[in-house]
């Protein structure tokens, strides 16, 4: 009877551990909203809330289920794109600190850090591309305006001569 009682207690503890692992996860759409909301907070609250959110996502990377790790990884990528590349170093540091123990954690850490850095680089490249495109459009508009001015001055000269 004691063995059966011990087994039941172990099952309850295992259920409790699994519940702890899944309670802290934040769904991807919620993270996107939270990051954008946190960006509008005053700076002191912003710097208090971002570490909590990142810690929560790193805890999701510790999950044994691949879907949970993928969800947390995508959320971290979304964080770095929302916050900007200057936050990439902080995110990688939190990931390394959070995933320092466990056999498979090194692989998860490397894979996640690579995904976060890649996401930051892609976002920065896209931003630069848009800036270059805007600059090119401004130059084209300026050249078109110069041509119009030149043609309008020529037409006024021709009218004055006639």
PDB file of C-alpha atoms in Angstrom, residues 61-119:
ATOM      1  CA  UNK A  61      13.162  27.086 -24.574  1.00  0.00           C
ATOM      2  CA  UNK A  62      13.785  24.647 -21.718  1.00  0.00           C
ATOM      3  CA  UNK A  63      10.670  22.678 -22.579  1.00  0.00           C
ATOM      4  CA  UNK A  64      11.063  19.109 -23.802  1.00  0.00           C
ATOM      5  CA  UNK A  65       8.402  19.607 -26.439  1.00  0.00           C
ATOM      6  CA  UNK A  66       9.698  20.862 -29.775  1.00  0.00           C
ATOM      7  CA  UNK A  67       6.550  22.908 -30.452  1.00  0.00           C
ATOM      8  CA  UNK A  68       7.051  24.910 -27.261  1.00  0.00           C
ATOM      9  CA  UNK A  69      10.701  25.577 -28.091  1.00  0.00           C
ATOM     10  CA  UNK A  70       9.802  26.602 -31.641  1.00  0.00           C
ATOM     11  CA  UNK A  71       7.119  28.935 -30.320  1.00  0.00           C
ATOM     12  CA  UNK A  72       9.526  30.511 -27.828  1.00  0.00           C
ATOM     13  CA  UNK A  73      12.214  30.835 -30.519  1.00  0.00           C
ATOM     14  CA  UNK A  74       9.823  32.586 -32.898  1.00  0.00           C
ATOM     15  CA  UNK A  75       8.719  34.874 -30.083  1.00  0.00           C
ATOM     16  CA  UNK A  76      12.348  35.801 -29.368  1.00  0.00           C
ATOM     17  CA  UNK A  77      12.852  36.537 -33.057  1.00  0.00           C
ATOM     18  CA  UNK A  78       9.784  38.742 -32.961  1.00  0.00           C
ATOM     19  CA  UNK A  79      11.196  40.505 -29.900  1.00  0.00           C
ATOM     20  CA  UNK A  80      14.468  41.326 -31.604  1.00  0.00           C
ATOM     21  CA  UNK A  81      12.676  42.654 -34.690  1.00  0.00           C
ATOM     22  CA  UNK A  82      10.331  44.761 -32.559  1.00  0.00           C
ATOM     23  CA  UNK A  83      13.003  46.109 -30.206  1.00  0.00           C
ATOM     24  CA  UNK A  84      15.726  46.522 -32.802  1.00  0.00           C
ATOM     25  CA  UNK A  85      19.175  45.071 -33.338  1.00  0.00           C
ATOM     26  CA  UNK A  86      20.663  46.909 -30.353  1.00  0.00           C
ATOM     27  CA  UNK A  87      18.743  44.465 -28.120  1.00  0.00           C
ATOM     28  CA  UNK A  88      20.231  41.431 -29.861  1.00  0.00           C
ATOM     29  CA  UNK A  89      23.228  41.267 -27.521  1.00  0.00           C
ATOM     30  CA  UNK A  90      20.988  41.366 -24.457  1.00  0.00           C
ATOM     31  CA  UNK A  91      18.721  38.619 -25.820  1.00  0.00           C
ATOM     32  CA  UNK A  92      21.666  36.358 -26.665  1.00  0.00           C
ATOM     33  CA  UNK A  93      23.123  36.928 -23.193  1.00  0.00           C
ATOM     34  CA  UNK A  94      19.803  35.975 -21.555  1.00  0.00           C
ATOM     35  CA  UNK A  95      19.536  32.882 -23.736  1.00  0.00           C
ATOM     36  CA  UNK A  96      23.073  31.770 -22.859  1.00  0.00           C
ATOM     37  CA  UNK A  97      22.506  32.318 -19.144  1.00  0.00           C
ATOM     38  CA  UNK A  98      19.138  30.590 -19.171  1.00  0.00           C
ATOM     39  CA  UNK A  99      20.266  27.551 -21.147  1.00  0.00           C
ATOM     40  CA  UNK A 100      23.563  26.867 -19.417  1.00  0.00           C
ATOM     41  CA  UNK A 101      22.596  23.488 -17.943  1.00  0.00           C
ATOM     42  CA  UNK A 102      21.459  20.241 -19.486  1.00  0.00           C
ATOM     43  CA  UNK A 103      22.730  18.022 -22.246  1.00  0.00           C
ATOM     44  CA  UNK A 104      20.596  19.186 -25.134  1.00  0.00           C
ATOM     45  CA  UNK A 105      20.485  22.790 -23.955  1.00  0.00           C
ATOM     46  CA  UNK A 106      23.737  23.656 -25.727  1.00  0.00           C
ATOM     47  CA  UNK A 107      22.239  22.748 -29.080  1.00  0.00           C
ATOM     48  CA  UNK A 108      19.049  24.641 -28.288  1.00  0.00           C
ATOM     49  CA  UNK A 109      21.122  27.627 -27.166  1.00  0.00           C
ATOM     50  CA  UNK A 110      23.221  27.721 -30.326  1.00  0.00           C
ATOM     51  CA  UNK A 111      20.242  27.199 -32.616  1.00  0.00           C
ATOM     52  CA  UNK A 112      18.204  29.898 -30.862  1.00  0.00           C
ATOM     53  CA  UNK A 113      21.071  32.405 -30.738  1.00  0.00           C
ATOM     54  CA  UNK A 114      21.651  31.866 -34.440  1.00  0.00           C
ATOM     55  CA  UNK A 115      17.950  32.396 -35.169  1.00  0.00           C
ATOM     56  CA  UNK A 116      17.843  35.606 -33.107  1.00  0.00           C
ATOM     57  CA  UNK A 117      20.990  37.060 -34.698  1.00  0.00           C
ATOM     58  CA  UNK A 118      19.809  36.079 -38.177  1.00  0.00           C
ATOM     59  CA  UNK A 119      16.471  37.745 -37.541  1.00  0.00           C
TER      60      UNK A 119
END
